[in-house]
Short mmCIF file of C-alpha atoms and ligand atoms in Angstrom, two decimals:
data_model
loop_
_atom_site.label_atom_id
_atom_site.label_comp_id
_atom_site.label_asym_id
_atom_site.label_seq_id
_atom_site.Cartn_x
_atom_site.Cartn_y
_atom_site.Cartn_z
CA UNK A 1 -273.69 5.19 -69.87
CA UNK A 2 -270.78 4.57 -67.20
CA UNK A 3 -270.13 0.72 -66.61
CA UNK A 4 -268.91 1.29 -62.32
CA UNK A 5 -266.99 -1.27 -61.68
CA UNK A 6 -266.73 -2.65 -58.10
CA UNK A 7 -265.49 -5.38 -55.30
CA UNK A 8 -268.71 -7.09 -53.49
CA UNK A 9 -269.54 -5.75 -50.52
CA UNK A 10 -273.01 -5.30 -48.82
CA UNK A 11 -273.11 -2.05 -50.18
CA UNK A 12 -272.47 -2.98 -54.14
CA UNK A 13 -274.74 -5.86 -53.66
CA UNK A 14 -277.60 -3.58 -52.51
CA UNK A 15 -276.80 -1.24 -55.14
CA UNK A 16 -276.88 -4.20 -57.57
CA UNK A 17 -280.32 -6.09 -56.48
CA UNK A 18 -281.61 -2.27 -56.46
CA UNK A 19 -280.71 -1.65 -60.52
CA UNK A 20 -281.84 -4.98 -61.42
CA UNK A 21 -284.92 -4.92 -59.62
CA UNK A 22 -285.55 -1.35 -61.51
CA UNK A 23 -284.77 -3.61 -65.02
CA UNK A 24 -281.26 -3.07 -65.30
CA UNK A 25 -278.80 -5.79 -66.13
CA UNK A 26 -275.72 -5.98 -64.23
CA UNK A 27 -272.52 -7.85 -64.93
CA UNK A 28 -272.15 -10.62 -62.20
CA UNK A 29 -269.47 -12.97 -61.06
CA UNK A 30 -269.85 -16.91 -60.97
CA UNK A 31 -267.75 -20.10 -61.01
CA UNK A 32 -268.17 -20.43 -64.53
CA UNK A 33 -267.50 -17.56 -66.75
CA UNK A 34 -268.97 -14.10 -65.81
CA UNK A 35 -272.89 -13.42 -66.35
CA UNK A 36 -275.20 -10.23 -67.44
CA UNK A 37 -277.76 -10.63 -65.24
CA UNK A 38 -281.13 -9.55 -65.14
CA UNK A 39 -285.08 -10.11 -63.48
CA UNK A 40 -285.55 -13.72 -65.54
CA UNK A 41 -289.09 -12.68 -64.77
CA UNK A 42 -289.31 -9.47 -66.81
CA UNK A 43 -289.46 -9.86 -70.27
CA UNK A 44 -288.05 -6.05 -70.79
CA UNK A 45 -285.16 -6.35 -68.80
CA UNK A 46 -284.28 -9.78 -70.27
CA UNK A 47 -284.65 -7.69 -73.84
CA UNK A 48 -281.73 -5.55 -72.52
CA UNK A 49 -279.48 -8.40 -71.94
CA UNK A 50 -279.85 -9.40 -75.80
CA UNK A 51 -279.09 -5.87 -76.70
CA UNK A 52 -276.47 -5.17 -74.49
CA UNK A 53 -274.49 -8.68 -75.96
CA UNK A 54 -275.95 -8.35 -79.88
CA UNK A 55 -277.31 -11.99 -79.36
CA UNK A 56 -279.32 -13.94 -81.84
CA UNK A 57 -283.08 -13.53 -79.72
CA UNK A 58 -283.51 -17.63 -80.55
CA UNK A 59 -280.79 -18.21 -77.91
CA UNK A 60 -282.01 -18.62 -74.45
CA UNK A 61 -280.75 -17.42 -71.43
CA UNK A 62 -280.45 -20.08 -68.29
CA UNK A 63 -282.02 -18.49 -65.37
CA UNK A 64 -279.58 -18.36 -61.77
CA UNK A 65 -281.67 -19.25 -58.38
CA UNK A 66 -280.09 -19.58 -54.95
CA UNK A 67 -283.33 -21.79 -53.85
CA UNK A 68 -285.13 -24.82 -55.09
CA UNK A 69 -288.40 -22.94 -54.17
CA UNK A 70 -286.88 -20.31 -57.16
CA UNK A 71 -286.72 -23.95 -58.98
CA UNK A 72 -290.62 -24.69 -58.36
CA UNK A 73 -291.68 -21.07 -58.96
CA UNK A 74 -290.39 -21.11 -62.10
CA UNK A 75 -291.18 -24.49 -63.76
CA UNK A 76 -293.93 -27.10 -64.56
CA UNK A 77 -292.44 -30.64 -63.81
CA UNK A 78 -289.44 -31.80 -61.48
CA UNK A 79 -288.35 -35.17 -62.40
CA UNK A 80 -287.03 -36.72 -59.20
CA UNK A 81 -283.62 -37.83 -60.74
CA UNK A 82 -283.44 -33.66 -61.13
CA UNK A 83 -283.71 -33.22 -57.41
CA UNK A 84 -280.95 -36.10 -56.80
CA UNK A 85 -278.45 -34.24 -59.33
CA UNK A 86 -279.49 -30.72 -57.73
CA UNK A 87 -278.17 -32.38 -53.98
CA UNK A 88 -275.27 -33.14 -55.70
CA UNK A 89 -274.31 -30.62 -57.92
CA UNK A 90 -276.03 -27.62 -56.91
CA UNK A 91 -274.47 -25.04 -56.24
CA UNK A 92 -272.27 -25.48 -59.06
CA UNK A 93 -272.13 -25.61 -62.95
CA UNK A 94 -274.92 -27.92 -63.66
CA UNK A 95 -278.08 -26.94 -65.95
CA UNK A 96 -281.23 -28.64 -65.86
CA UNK A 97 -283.70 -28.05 -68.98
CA UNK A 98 -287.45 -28.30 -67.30
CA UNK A 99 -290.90 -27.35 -68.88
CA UNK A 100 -291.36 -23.60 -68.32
CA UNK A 101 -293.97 -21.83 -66.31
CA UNK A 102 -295.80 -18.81 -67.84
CA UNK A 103 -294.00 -16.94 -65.63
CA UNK A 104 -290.74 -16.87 -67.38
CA UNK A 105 -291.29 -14.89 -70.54
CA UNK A 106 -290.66 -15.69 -73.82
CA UNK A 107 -287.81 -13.26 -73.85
CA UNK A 108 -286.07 -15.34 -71.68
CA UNK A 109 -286.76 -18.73 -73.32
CA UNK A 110 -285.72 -17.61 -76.45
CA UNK A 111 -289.31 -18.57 -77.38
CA UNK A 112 -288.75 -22.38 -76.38
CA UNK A 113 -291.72 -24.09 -73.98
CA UNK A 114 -288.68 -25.05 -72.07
CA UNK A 115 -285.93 -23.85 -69.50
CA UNK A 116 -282.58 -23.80 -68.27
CA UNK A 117 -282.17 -23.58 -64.63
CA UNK A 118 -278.76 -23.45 -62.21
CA UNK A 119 -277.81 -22.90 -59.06
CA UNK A 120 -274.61 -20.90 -59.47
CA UNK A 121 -271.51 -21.23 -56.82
CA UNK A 122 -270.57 -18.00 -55.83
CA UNK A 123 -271.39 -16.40 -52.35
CA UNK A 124 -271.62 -13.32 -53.14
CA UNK A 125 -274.05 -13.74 -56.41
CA UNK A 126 -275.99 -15.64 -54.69
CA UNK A 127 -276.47 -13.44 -51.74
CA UNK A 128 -277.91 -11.11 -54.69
CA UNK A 129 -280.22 -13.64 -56.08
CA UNK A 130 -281.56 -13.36 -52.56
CA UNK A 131 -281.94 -9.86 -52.02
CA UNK A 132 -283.69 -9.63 -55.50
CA UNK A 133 -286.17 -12.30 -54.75
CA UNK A 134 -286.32 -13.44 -58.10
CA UNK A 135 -284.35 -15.63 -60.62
CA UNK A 136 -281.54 -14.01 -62.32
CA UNK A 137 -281.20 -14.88 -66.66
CA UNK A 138 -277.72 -14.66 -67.03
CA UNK A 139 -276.07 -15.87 -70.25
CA UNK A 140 -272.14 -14.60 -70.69
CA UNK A 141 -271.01 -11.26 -70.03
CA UNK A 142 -269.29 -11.23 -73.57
CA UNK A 143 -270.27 -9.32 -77.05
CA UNK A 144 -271.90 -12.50 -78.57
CA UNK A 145 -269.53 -14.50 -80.75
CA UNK A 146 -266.39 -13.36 -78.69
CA UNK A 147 -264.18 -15.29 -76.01
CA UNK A 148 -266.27 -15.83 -73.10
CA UNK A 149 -265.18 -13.34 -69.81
CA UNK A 150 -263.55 -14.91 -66.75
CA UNK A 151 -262.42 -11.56 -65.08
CA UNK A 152 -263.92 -8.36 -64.72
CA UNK A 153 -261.71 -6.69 -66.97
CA UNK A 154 -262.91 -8.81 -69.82
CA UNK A 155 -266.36 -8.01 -68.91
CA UNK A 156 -265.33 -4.58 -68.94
CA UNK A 157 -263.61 -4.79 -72.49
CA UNK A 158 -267.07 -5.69 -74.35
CA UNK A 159 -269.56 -3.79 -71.97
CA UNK A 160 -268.16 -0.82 -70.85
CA UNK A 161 -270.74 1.84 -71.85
CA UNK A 162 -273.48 -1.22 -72.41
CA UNK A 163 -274.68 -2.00 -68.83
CA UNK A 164 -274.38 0.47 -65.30
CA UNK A 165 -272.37 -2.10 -63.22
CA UNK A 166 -269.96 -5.14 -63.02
CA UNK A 167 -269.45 -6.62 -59.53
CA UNK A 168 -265.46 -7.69 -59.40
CA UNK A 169 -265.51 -10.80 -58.13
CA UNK A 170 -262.21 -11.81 -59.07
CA UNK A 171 -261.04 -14.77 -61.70
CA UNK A 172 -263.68 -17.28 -62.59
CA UNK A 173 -262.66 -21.08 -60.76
CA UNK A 174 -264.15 -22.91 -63.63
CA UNK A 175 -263.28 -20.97 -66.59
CA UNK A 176 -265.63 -22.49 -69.07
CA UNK A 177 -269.52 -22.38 -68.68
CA UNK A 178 -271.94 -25.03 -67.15
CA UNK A 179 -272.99 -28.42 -68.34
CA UNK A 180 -276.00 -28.10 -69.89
CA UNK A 181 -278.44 -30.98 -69.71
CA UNK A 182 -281.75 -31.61 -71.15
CA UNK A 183 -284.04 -35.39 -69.40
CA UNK A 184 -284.27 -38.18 -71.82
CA UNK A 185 -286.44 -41.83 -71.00
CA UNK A 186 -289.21 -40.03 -68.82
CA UNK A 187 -287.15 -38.13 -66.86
CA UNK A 188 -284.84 -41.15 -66.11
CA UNK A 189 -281.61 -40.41 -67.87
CA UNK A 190 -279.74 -37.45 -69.46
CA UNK A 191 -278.44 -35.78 -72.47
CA UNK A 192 -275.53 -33.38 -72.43
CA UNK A 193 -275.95 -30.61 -74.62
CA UNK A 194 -272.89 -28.92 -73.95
CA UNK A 195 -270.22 -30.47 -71.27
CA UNK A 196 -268.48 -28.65 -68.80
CA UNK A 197 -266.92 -29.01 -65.50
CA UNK A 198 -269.80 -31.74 -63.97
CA UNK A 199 -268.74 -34.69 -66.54
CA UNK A 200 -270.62 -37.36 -68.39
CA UNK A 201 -268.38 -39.91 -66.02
CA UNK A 202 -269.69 -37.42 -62.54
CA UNK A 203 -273.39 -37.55 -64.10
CA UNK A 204 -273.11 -41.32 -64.84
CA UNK A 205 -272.53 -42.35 -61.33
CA UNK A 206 -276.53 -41.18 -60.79
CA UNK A 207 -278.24 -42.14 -64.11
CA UNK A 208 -277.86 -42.80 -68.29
CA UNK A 209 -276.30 -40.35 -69.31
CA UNK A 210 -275.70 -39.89 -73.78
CA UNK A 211 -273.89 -36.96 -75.10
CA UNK A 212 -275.81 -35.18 -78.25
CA UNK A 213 -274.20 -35.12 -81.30
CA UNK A 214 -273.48 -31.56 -81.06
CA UNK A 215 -271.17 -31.22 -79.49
CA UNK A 216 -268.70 -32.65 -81.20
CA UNK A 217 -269.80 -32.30 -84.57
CA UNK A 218 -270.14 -29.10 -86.82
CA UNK A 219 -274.00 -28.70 -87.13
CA UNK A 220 -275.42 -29.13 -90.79
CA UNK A 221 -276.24 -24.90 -92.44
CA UNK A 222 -280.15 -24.68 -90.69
CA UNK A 223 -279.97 -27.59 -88.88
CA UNK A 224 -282.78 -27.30 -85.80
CA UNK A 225 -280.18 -27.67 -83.01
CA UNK A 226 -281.46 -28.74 -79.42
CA UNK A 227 -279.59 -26.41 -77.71
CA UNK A 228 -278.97 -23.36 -79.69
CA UNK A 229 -276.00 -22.00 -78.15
CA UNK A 230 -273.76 -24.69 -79.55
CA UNK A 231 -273.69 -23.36 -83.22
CA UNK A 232 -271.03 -23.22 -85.66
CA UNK A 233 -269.02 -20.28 -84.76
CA UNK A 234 -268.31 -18.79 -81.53
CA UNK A 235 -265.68 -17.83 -78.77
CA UNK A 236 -263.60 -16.60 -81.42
CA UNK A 237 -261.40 -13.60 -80.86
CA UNK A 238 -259.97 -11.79 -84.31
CA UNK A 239 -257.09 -13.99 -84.70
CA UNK A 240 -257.94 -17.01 -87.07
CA UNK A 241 -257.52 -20.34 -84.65
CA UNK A 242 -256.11 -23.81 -86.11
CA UNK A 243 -256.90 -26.86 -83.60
CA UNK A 244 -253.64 -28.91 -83.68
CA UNK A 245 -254.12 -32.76 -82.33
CA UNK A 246 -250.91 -34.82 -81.54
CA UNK A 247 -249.36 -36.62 -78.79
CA UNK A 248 -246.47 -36.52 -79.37
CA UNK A 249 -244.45 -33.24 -78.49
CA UNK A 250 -241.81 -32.90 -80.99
CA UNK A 251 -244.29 -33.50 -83.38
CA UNK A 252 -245.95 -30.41 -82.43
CA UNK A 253 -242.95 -28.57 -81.78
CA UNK A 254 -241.70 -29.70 -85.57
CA UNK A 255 -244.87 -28.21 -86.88
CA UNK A 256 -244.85 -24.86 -84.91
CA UNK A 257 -241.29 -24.36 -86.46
CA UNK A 258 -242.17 -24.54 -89.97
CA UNK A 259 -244.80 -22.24 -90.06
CA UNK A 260 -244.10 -19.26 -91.90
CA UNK A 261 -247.48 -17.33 -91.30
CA UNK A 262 -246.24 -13.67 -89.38
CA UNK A 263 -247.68 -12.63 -86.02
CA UNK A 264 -248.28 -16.66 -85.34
CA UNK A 265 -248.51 -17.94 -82.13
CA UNK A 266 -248.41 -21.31 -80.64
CA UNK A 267 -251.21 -21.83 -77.69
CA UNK A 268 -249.07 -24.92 -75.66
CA UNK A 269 -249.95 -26.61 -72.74
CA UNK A 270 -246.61 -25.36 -71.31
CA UNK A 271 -244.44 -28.47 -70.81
CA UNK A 272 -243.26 -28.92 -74.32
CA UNK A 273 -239.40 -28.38 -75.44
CA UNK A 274 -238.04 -27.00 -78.48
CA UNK A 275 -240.17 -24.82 -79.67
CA UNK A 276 -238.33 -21.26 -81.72
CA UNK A 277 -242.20 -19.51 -82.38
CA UNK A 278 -243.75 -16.88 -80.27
CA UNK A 279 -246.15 -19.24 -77.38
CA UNK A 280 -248.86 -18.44 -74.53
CA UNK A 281 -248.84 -21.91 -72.45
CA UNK A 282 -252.73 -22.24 -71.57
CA UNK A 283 -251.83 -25.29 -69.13
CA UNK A 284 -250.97 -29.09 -68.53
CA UNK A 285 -254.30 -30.59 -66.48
CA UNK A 286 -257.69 -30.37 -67.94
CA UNK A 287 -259.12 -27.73 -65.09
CA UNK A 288 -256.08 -25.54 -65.68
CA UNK A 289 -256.89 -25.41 -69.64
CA UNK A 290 -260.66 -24.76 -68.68
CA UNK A 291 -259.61 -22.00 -66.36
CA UNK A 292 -257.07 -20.08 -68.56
CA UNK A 293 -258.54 -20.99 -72.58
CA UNK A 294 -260.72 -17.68 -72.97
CA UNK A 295 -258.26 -15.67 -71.38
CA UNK A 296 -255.36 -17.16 -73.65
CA UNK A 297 -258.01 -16.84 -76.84
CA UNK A 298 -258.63 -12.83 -75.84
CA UNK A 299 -254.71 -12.81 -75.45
CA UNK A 300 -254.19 -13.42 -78.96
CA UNK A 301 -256.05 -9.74 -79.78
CA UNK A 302 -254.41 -7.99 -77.39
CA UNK A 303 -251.08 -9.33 -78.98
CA UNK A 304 -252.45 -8.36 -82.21
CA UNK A 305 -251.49 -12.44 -83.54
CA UNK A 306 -253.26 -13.18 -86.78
CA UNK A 307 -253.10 -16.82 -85.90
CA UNK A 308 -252.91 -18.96 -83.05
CA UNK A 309 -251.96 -23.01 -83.49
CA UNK A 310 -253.28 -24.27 -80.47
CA UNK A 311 -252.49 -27.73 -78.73
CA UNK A 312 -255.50 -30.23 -78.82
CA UNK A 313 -256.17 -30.85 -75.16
CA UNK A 314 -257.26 -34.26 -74.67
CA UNK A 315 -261.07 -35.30 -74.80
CA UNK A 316 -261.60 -36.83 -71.10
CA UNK A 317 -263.17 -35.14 -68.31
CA UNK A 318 -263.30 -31.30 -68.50
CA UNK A 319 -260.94 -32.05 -71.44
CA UNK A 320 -264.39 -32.26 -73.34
CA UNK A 321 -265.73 -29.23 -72.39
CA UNK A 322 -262.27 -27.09 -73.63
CA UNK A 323 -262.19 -29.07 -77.00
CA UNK A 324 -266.10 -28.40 -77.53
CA UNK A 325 -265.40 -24.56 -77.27
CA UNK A 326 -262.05 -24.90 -78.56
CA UNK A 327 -263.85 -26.80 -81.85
CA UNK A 328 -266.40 -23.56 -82.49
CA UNK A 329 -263.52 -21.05 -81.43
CA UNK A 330 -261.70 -22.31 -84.68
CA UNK A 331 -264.45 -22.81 -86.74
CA UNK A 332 -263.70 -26.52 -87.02
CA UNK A 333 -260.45 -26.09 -88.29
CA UNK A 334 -258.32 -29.07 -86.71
CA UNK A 335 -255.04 -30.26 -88.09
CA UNK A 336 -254.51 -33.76 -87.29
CA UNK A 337 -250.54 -34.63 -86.94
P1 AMP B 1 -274.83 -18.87 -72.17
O1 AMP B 1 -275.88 -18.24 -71.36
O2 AMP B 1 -274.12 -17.93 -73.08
O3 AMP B 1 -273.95 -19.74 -71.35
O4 AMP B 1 -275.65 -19.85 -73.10
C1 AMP B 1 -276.70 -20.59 -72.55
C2 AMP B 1 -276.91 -21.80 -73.40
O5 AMP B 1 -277.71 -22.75 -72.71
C3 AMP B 1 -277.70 -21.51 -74.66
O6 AMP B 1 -276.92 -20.98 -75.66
C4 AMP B 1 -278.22 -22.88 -75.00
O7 AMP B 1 -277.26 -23.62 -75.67
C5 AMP B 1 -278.46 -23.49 -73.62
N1 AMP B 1 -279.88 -23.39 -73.27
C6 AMP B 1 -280.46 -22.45 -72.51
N2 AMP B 1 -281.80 -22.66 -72.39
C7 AMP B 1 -282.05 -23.76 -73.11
C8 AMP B 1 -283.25 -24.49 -73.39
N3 AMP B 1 -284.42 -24.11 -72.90
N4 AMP B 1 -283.12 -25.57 -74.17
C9 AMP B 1 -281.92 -25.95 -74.67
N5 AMP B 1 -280.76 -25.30 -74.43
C10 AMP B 1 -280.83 -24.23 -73.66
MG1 MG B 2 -272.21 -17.54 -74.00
#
C-alpha cells in the first residue's frame, strides 16, 4: 500500500472522511499526539487499526466526537459533573470513561462494557469528524510499544505501507496524550488513570479528584489494570533509557561525566552547565518537556545512542504526565542522585 501524505485542505479532508467511511483508517492530526483513526462504529475497521499498530486487542481505543450529540449516541449514562468538565475542557485533551452503548463494538472497547470518549482540539480533525458523521477510535499513530508520534513524519516512520493516508497537520501543541479519567462516588468525583495536559489541580477546581495507583507505580506481572494502556513497558525507542532524579545540576552534570557506556547520551532540560557527554536538551518548563519528550526519545534511534540518561522532570502539573511516560519509556529504571 502507499501511505499519501498530505496538508488539510477541503480536498484531503473529503478524501479522508471518504476512505474512512469505506473502513479505512487514516492517520489524523490532534493536540495531543497524532491518531489512526477509524468508524468507532465498525467493528472491522476498528480491527484494522489494531493490525495496522500490532496492539494487544485488550487495549481500547478512545473514540474522537466533535458533538455532545456524538457523546449521547454513543453511551448509556452522562453524569452531570461529565457535562460541567466537557464545557470546560472540551475541545481539548480530556477523556471521560462512560458505560457503552451497543453501538460501539467490542472491537473498539477492547471488550470492556465501558468507554473512552474526547472531544479533540484540532480544526481541521474535527471538521472530519463532521463530514464522517460518526465517532472516530483513534488510539496513537505509533507501532505499539514505540515513542508516541507528534509530527507526520513520525507517523510516517511506523506506518508507511500500513494505512492509505496521513493528514499533515503540523507538530502536535500538547505532545503527550490526553488525561484519561474514569467517575468515582456516583458520578461525583474522578480518578485519573493516566494524567496529561488537563491536571489533577485543573480537574480539582470542579470536583474530588484521586489519582490511581498506576500511574506511578510499576503494575504487579498480571495485575487486572483499570486502564490497560498504562502497562509496564511502553514509549520506548531501541536505546535502553535510565530516569535520572536530582536537583541539583552539577550533580547531574558530575554523573553524565563519569559514564563510560559508548554511544550515551544525556536527555537535559537545556539550562545545565558543564556537561563533556553527547546531549539533546528536551526543555526547561513542563509544556515544553511534554511537547518535545517523544520526539527527543525517537531521536535517540535515529542517532543510533544505545543509552540515553535522561533528566527527571519534576512531578507537578504536566510534569506528571512526562514522568508517567517517561517511567514506562525506561522500564522503571530511575537512578536517584
Ligand atoms: P491511546 O489510544 O494509545 O492513547 O490509548 C488509549 C488509552 O486509554 C488506553 O490504552 C487505556 O489506557 C485508556 N482507555 C481507553 N478506553 C478505556 C476504558 N474503556 N477504560 C479504561 N481505560 C481506557
Ligand atoms: Mg498509545
Amino acid at each position: 500500500m502507499v501511505t499519501e501524505v498530505l496538508k488539510p485542505s477541503m480536498e484531503t479532508l473529503k478524501k479522508a472522511a471518504e476512505l474512512i467511511k469505506n473502513g479505512e483508517v487514516v492517520g489524523i492530526p490532534t493536540e495531543t499526539v497524532y491518531g489512526l483513526a477509524a468508524n468507532a462504529y465498525d467493528s472491522n475497521a476498528c480491527a484494522k487499526i489494531f493490525e495496522a499498530k500490532g496492539r494487544p486487542q485488550d487495549n481500547p481505543l478512545i473514540i474522537h466526537i466533535s458533538s455532545l450529540t456524538m457523546l449521547k449516541n454513543s453511551v448509556r449514562e452522562i453524569p452531570p459533573l461529565a457535562l460541567i468538565l466537557a464545557d470546560n475542557f472540551w475541545s481539548g485533551p480530556l477523556t471521560m470513561i462512560f458505560p457503552k452503548k451497543d453501538i460501539v463494538p467490542d472491537t473498539t472497547s477492547g471488550g470492556l462494557d465501558t468507554v473512552a470518549v474526547r472531544m479533540p482540539d484540532n480544526e481541521d480533525t474535527l471538521n472530519l469528524i463532521e463530514m464522517c458523521g460518526f465517532p472516530l477510535a483513534a488510539p496513537s499513530a505509533n507501532l505499539s510499544g514505540s515513542p508516541s508520534p507528534t509530527s507526520a513524519t513520525h507517523v510516517f516512520q511506523d506506518m508507511n505501507g500500513r494505512i492509505p493516508l496521513i493528514i499533515d497537520g503540523g507538530e502536535c501543541e500538547k505532545g503527550v496524550e490526553s488525561t484519561v479519567i474514569c467517575f468515582t462516588d456516583n458520578g461525583k468525583g474522578v480518578k485519573i488513570l493516566r494524567p496529561g495536559a488537563v491536571t489533577e489541580e485543573m480537574l480539582s477546581r470542579f470536583c474530588e479528584v484521586e489519582t490511581d495507583k498506576n500511574v506511578f507505580a510499576k503494575p504487579m506481572e498480571n495485575e487486572k489494570v483499570i486502564s490497560p494502556g498504562v502497562k509496564y513497558k511502553h514509549y520506548s525507542p531501541k536505546a535502553k533509557i535510565v530516569i535520572v532524579e536530582t536537583d541539583n545540576d552539577k550533580a547531574f552534570a558530575d554523573f553524565l561525566n563519569s559514564r563510560e557506556e559508548e554511544n550515551l547520551y544525556g536527555v537535559i532540560f537545556g539550562n545545565e552547565k558543564d556537561i563533556k557527554v553527547k546531549t539533546m536538551s528536551y526543555g526547561i518548563t513542563a509544556e515544553e518537556q511534554a511537547h518535545n519528550l517523544f520526539a527527543v526519545l525517537r531521536r535517540t534511534d535515529e542517532l543510533g545512542a544505545d543509552i540515553a540518561y535522561v533528566r527527571c522532570p519534576e512531578k507537578k502539573g504536566v510534569g506528571t504526565a512526562v514522568y508517567n511516560r517517561l517511567l514506562r519509556a525506561a522500564a522503571f529504571n530511575v537512578i536517584k542522585l
